[in-house]
Short mmCIF file of C-alpha atoms in Angstrom, two decimals:
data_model
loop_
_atom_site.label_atom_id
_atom_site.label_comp_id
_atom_site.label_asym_id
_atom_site.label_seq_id
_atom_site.Cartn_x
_atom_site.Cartn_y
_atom_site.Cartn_z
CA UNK A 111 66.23 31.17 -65.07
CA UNK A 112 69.54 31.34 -62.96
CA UNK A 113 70.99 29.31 -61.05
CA UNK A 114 71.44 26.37 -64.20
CA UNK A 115 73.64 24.81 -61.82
CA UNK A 116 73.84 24.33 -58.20
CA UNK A 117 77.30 26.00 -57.61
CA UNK A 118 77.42 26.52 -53.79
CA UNK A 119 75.22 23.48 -53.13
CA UNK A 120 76.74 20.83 -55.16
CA UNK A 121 78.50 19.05 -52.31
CA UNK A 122 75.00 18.37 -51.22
CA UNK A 123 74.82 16.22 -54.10
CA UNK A 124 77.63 14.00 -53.60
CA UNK A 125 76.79 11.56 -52.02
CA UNK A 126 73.72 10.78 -54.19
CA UNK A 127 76.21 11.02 -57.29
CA UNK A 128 78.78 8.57 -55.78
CA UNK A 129 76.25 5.82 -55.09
CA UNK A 130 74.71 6.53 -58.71
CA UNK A 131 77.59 5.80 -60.24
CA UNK A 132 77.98 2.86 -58.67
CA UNK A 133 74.91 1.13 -58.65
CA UNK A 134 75.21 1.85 -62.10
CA UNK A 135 78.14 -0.51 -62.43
CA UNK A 136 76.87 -2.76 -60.52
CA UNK A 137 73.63 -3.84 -62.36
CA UNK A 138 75.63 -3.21 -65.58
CA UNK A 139 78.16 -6.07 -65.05
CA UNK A 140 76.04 -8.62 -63.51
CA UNK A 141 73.85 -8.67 -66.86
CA UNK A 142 75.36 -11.01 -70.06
CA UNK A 143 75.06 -8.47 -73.01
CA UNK A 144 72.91 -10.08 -75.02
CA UNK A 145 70.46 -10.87 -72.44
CA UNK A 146 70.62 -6.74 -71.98
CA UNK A 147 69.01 -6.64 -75.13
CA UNK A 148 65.81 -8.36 -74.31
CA UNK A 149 65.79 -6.60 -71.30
CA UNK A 150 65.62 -3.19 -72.84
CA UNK A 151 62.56 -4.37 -75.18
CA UNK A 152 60.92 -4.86 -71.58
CA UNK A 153 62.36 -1.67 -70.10
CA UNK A 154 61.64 0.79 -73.35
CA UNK A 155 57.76 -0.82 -72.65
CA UNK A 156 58.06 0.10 -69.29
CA UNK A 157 59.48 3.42 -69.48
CA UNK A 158 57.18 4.43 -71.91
CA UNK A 159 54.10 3.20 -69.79
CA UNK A 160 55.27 5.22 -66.98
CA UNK A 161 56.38 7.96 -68.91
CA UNK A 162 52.67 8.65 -70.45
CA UNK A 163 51.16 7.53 -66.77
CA UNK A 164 52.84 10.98 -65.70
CA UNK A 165 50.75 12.60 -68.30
CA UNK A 166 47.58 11.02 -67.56
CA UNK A 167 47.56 8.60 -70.30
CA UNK A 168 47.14 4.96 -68.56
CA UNK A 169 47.96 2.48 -71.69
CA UNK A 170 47.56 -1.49 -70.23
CA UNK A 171 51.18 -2.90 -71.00
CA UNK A 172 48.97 -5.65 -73.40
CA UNK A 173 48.20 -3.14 -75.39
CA UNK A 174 51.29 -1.45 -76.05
CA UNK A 175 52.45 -5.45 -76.57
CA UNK A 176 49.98 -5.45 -79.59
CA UNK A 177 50.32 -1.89 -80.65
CA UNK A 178 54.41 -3.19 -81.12
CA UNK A 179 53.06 -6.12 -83.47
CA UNK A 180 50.44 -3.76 -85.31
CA UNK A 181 47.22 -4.80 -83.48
CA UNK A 182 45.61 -1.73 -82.47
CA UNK A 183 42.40 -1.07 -80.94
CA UNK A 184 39.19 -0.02 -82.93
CA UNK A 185 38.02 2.12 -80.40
CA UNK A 186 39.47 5.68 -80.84
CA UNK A 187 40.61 6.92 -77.74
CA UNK A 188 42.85 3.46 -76.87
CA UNK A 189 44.23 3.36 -80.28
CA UNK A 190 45.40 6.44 -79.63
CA UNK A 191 47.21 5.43 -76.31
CA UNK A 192 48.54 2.71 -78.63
CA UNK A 193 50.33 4.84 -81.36
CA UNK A 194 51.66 7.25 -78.66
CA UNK A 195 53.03 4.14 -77.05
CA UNK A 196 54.70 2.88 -80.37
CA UNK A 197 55.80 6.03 -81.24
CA UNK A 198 57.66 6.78 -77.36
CA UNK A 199 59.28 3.57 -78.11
CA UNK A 200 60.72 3.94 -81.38
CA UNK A 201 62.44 7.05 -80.06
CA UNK A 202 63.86 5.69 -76.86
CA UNK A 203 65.50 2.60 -79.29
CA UNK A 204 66.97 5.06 -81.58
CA UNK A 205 68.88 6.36 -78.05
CA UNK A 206 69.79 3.02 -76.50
CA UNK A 207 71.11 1.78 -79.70
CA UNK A 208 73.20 5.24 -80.35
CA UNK A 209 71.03 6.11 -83.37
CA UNK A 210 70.23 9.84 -82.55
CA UNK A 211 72.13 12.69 -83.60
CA UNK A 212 75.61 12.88 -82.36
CA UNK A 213 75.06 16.07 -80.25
CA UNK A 214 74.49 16.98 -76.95
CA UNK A 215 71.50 16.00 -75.28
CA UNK A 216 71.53 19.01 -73.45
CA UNK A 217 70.64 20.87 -76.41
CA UNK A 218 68.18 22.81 -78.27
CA UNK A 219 69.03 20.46 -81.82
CA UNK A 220 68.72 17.54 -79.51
CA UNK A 221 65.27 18.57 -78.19
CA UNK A 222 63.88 19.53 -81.83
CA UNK A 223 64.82 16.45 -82.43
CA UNK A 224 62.86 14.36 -79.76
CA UNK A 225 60.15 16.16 -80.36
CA UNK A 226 60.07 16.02 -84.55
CA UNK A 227 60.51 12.37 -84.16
CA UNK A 228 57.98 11.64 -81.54
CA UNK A 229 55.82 13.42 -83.53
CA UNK A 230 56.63 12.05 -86.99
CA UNK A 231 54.81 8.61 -85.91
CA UNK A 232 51.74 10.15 -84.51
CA UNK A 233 48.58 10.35 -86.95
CA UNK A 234 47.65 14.21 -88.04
CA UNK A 235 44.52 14.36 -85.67
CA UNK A 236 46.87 13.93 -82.61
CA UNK A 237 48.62 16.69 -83.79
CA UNK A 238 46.26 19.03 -82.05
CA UNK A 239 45.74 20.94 -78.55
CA UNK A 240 42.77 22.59 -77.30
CA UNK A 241 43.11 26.02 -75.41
CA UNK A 242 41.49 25.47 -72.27
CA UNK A 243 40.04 28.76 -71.79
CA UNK A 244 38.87 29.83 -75.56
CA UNK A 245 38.23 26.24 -77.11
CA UNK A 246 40.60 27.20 -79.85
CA UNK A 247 42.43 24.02 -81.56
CA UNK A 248 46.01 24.84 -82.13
CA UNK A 249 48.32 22.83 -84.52
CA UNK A 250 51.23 20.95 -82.99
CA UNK A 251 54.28 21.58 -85.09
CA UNK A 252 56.87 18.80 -84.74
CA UNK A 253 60.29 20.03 -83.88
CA UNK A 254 59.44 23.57 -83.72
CA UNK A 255 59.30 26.13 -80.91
CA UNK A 256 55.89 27.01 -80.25
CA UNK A 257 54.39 30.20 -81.66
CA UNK A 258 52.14 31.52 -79.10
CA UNK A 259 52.59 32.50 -74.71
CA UNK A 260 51.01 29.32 -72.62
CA UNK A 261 50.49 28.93 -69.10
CA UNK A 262 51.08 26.07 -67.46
CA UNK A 263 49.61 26.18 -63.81
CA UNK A 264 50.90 28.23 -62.06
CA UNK A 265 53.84 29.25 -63.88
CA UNK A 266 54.47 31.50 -66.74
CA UNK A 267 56.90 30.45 -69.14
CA UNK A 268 58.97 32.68 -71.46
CA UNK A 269 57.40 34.67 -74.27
CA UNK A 270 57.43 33.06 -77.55
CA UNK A 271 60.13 35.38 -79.24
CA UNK A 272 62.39 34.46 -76.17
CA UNK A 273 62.90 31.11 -77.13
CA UNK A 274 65.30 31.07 -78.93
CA UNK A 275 67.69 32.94 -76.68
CA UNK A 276 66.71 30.63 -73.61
CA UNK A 277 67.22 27.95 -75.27
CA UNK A 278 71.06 28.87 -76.06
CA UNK A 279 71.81 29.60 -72.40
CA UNK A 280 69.89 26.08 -71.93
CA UNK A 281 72.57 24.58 -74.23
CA UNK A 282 75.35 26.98 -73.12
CA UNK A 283 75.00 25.90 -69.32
CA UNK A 284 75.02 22.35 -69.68
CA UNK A 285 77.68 22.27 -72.47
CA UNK A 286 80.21 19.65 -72.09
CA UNK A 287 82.99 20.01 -71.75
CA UNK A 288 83.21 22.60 -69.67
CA UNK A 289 81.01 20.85 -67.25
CA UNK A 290 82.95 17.46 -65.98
CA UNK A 291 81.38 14.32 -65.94
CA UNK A 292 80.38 14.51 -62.15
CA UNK A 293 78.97 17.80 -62.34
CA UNK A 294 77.09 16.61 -65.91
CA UNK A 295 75.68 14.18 -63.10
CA UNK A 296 74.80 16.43 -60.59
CA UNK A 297 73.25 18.55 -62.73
CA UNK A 298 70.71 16.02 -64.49
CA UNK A 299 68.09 17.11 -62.46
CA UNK A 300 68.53 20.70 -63.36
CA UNK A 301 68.67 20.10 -66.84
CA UNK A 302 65.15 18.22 -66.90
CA UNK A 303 63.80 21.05 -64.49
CA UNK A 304 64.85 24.25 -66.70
CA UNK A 305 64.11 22.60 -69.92
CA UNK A 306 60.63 22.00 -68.11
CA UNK A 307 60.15 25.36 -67.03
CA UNK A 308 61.38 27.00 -70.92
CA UNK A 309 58.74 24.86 -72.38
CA UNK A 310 59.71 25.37 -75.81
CA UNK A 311 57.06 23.27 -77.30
CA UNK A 312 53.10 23.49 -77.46
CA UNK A 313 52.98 20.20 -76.34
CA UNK A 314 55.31 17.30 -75.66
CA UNK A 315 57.63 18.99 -73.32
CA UNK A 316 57.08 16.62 -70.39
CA UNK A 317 57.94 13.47 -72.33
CA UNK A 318 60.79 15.39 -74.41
CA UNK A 319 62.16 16.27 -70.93
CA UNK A 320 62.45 12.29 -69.75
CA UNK A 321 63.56 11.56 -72.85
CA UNK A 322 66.40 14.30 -72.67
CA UNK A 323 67.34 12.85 -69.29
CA UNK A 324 67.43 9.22 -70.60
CA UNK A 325 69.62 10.16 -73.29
CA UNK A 326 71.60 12.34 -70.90
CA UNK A 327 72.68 9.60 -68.32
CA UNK A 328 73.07 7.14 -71.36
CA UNK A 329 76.05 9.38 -72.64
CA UNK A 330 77.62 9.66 -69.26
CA UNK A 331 77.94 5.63 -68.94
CA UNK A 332 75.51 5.68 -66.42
CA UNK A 333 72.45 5.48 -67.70
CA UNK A 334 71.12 1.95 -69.73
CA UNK A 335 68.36 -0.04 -71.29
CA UNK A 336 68.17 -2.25 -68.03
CA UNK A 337 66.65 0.67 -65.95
CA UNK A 338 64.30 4.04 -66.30
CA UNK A 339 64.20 6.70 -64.02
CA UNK A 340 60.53 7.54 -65.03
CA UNK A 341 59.19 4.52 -62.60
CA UNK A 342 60.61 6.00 -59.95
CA UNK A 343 59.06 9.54 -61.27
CA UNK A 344 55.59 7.91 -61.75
CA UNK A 345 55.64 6.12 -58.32
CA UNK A 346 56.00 9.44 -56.31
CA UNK A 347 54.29 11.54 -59.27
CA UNK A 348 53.27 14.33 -56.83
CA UNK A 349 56.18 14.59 -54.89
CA UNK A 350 58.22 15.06 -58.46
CA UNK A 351 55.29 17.65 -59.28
CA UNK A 352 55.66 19.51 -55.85
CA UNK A 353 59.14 19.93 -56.47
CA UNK A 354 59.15 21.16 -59.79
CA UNK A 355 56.66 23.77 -58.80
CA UNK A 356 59.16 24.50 -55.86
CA UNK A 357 62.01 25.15 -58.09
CA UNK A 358 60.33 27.28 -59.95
CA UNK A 359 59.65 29.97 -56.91
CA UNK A 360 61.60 32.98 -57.17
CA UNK A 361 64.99 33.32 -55.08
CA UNK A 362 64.07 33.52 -50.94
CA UNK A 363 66.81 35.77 -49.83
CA UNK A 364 70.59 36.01 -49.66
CA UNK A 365 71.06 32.78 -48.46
CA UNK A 366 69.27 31.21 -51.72
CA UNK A 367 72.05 31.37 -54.07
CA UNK A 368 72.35 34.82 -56.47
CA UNK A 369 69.94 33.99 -59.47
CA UNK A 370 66.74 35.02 -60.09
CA UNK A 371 65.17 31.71 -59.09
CA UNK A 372 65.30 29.40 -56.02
CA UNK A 373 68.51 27.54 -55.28
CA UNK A 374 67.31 25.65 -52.78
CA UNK A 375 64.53 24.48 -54.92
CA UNK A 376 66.94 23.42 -57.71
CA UNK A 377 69.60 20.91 -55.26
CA UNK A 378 66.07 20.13 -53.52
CA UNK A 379 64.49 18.89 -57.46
CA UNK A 380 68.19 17.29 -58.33
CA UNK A 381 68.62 15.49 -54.88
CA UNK A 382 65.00 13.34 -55.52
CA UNK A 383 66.35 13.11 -59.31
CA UNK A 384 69.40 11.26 -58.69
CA UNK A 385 67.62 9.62 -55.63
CA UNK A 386 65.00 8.38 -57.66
CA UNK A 387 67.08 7.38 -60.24
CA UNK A 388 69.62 4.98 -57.71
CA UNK A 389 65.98 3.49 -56.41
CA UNK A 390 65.29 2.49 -59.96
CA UNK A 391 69.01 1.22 -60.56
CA UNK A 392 68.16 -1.00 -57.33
CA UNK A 393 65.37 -1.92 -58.29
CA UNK A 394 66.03 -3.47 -61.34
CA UNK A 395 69.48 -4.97 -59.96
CA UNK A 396 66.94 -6.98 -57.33
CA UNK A 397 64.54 -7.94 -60.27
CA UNK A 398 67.91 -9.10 -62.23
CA UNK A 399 69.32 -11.14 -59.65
CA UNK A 400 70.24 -14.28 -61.34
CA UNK A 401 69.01 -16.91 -58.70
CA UNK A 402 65.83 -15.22 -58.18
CA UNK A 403 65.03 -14.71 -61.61
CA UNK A 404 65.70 -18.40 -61.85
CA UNK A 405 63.25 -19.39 -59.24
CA UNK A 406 60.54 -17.48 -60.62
CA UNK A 407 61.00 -18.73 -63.97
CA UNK A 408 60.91 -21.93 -62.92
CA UNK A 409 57.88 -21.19 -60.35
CA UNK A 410 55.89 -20.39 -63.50
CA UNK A 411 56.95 -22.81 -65.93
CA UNK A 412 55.94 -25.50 -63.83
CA UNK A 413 52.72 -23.62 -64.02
CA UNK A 414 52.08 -23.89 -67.57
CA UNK A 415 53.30 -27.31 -67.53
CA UNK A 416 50.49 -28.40 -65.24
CA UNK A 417 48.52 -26.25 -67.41
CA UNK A 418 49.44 -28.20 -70.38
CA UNK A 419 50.93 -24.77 -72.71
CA UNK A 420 54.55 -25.74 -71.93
CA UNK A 421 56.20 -29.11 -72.24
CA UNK A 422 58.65 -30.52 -69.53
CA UNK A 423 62.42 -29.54 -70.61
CA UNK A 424 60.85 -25.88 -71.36
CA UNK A 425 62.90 -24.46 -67.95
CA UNK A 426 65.89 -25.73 -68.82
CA UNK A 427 65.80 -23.93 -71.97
CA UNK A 428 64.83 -20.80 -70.56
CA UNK A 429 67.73 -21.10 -67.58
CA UNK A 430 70.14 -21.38 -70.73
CA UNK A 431 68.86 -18.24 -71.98
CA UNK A 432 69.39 -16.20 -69.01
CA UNK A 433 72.69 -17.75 -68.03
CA UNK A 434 74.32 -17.75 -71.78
CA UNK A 435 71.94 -14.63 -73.46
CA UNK A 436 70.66 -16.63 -75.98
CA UNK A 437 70.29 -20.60 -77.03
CA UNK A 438 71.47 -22.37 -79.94
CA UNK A 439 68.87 -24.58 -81.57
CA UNK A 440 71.38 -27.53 -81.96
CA UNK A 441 71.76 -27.45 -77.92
CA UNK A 442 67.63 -28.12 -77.04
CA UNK A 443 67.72 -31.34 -77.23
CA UNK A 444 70.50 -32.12 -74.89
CA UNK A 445 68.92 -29.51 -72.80
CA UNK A 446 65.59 -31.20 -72.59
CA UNK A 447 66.34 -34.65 -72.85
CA UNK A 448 64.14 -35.14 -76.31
CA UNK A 449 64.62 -36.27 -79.94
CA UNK A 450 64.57 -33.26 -82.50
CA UNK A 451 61.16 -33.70 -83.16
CA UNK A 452 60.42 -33.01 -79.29
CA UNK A 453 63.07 -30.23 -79.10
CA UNK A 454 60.91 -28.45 -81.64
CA UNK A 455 57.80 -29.05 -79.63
CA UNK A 456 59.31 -27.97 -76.42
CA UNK A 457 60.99 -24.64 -78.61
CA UNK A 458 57.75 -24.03 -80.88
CA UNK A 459 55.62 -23.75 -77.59
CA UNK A 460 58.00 -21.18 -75.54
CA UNK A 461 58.07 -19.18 -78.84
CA UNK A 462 54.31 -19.37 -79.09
CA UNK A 463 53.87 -18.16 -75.45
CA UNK A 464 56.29 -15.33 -76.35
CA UNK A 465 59.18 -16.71 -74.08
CA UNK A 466 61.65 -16.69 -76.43
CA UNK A 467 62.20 -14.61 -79.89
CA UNK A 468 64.62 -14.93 -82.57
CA UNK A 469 65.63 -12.93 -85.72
CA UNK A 470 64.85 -16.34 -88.04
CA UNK A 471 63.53 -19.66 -88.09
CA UNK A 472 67.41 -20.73 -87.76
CA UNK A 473 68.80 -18.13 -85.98
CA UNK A 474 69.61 -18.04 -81.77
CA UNK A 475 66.81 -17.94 -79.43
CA UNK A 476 66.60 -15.22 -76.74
CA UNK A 477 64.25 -14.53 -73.80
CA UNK A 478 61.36 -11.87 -74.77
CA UNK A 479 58.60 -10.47 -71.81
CA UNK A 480 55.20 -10.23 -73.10
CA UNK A 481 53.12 -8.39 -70.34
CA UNK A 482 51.51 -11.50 -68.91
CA UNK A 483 55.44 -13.30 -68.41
CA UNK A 484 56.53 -10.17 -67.52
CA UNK A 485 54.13 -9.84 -64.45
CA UNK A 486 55.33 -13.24 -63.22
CA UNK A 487 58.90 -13.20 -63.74
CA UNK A 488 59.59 -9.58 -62.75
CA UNK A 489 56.93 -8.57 -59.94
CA UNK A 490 55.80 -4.78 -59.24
CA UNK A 491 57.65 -4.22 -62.54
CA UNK A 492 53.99 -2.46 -63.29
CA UNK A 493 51.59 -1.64 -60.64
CA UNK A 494 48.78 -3.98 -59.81
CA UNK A 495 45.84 -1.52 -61.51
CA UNK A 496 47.58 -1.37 -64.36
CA UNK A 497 46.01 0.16 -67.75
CA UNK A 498 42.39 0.93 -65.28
CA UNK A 499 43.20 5.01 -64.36
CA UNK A 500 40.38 7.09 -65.93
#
């Protein structure tokens, strides 16, 4: 599986690196760090939406909303979606609040462990696979290599009792140190592309893979809770499928670096990686803007005013909670203009629409995004047929 890193071709990749790294900075300072926390509730959702969309799996963002309070679906096949939702999450909080295993992501451990926890919250019967040419129904072991040669299209991965030796020149490769932190960036792309084309697991390996790469960026201060590179992966789904495919092409001459596989192929799959990833950065950095998320805050509250589900002062308190990350209760009625007793109105009614959260009945409020606020405050956030793929 050489090249595992684009030697001759990494100046190709600078510029995408350089403007990375800062757009990185730049959404990462504008944001008040507690408000960063309510954003990654939204984000994790989000990421995990578009992470099982590039599997097929088209979960509405409501219902992975009341899969996260323990409402799940009666009929089978959604409550499924549901519980691979929850369980996506849980493992993508464990890595923005830097509680997985102090190793390298870039690693076999690390993978076994992605995978053993994913699976861990998944019930037994979606522990299965079914081999698509025999019918056979093959146990999925979580955290373990995979027992049996697969095919997957076109490509052939490594016999079974190579594993284990790919897998240490996986981990050997993308060691760091001796890799610096730029190439570590550059190289992102080739990490989720050869971990991809091992496929150590039965099943699993596409959402271990953005996983790995979300951990990866997170450990070299680039990657965050405010952003998730799998949008940008799920909006041009085929072009990131072309591309793997194309990296996975045996070398085309002497001019194609000197490892067995493509060269080309691999800057080509790292080049829409990073660019992908710097769209998504953007993206959220526009969607963040503090004015604008003002306005559209405001746009909507008047809304459910006029509606009668908010009171009037209800703006004010949510502009305090962007601005300052969270509100004291002793400050809403100041804020709104009312007595205590209308404070608590005004507060009870933004916590019932799921505007704002808090860890007790005394405690700080803070903004929250249930799916419906979310589609009004942060637009194209999900697409438009959300939840409706067959």
């Amino acid at each position: 599986m050489e090249p595992m890193v684009p030697e001759e071709a990494a100046g190709a990749l600078d510029d995408e690196v350089l403007a990375l790294v800062g757009e990185a900075k730049h959404l990462a300072a504008r944001i008040h760090p507690i408000l960063r926390e309510s954003i990654g509730d939204l984000v994790r959702s989000m990421n995990c939406y578009y992470s099982n969309l590039i599997e097929g799996h088209d979960t509405h963002p409501r219902d992975i909303d009341r899969a996260l309070t323990n409402e799940f679906s009666a009929e089978p096949k959604r409550r499924e979606l549901q519980q691979e939702a929850v369980a996506h999450i849980h493992v993508q909080r464990l890595i923005d609040e830097g509680r997985d295993p102090d190793v390298w992501p870039a690693s076999a451990a690390y993978a076994a462990w992605l995978h053993e926890e994913f699976c861990s919250l998944l019930p037994p019967e979606m522990l299965w696979i079914t081999n698509p040419k025999t019918g056979e129904k093959l146990p999925i072991v979580p955290g373990e290599w995979r027992t049996r040669d697969v095919e997957v299209g076109r490509h052939l991965p490594p016999e079974h009792d190579d594993l284990s030796r790919f897998m240490m020149r996986f981990e050997k490769a993308y060691a760091s140190p001796p890799l610096t932190r730029l190439r570590q960036l550059m190289t992102v792309g080739a990490v989720h592309h050869r971990f991809l084309w091992i496929h150590p697991f039965l099943d699993g390996n596409g959402r271990v893979a953005r996983l790995m790469s979300h951990a990866l960026l997170k450990r070299l201060d680039i990657g965050t809770s405010l952003w998730s590179v799998a949008r940008g992966l799920a909006r041009e789904e085929q072009q990131y499928k072309r591309l793997l495919q194309q990296a996975d092409r045996p070398r085309e001459g002497d001019r194609d670096g000197r490892g067995n596989l493509t060269q080309r192929g691999l800057v080509a799959f790292c080049k829409f990686f990073l660019s992908r990833s710097i769209d998504q950065i953007r993206f959220m950095s526009g969607l963040l803007e503090p004015d604008m998320l003002l306005t559209r805050i405001e746009i909507h509250v008047e809304e459910e005013i006029r509606m009668k589900r908010l009171m009037r002062g209800s703006y004010a308190v949510l502009r305090e909670a962007v601005l300052a990350g969270e509100v004291e209760r002793s400050k809403i009625p100041s804020l709104t203009g009312y007595e205590e007793r209308g404070a608590r109105n005004v507060t009870a009614a933004l916590v019932e629409r799921g505007m704002l959260t808090s860890s007790s009945h005394r405690a700080p409020l803070r903004l929250a995004f249930p799916a419906d606020v979310a589609e009004r405050w942060f637009p194209n956030l999900y697409p438009a047929n959300a939840g409706t793929r067959t």
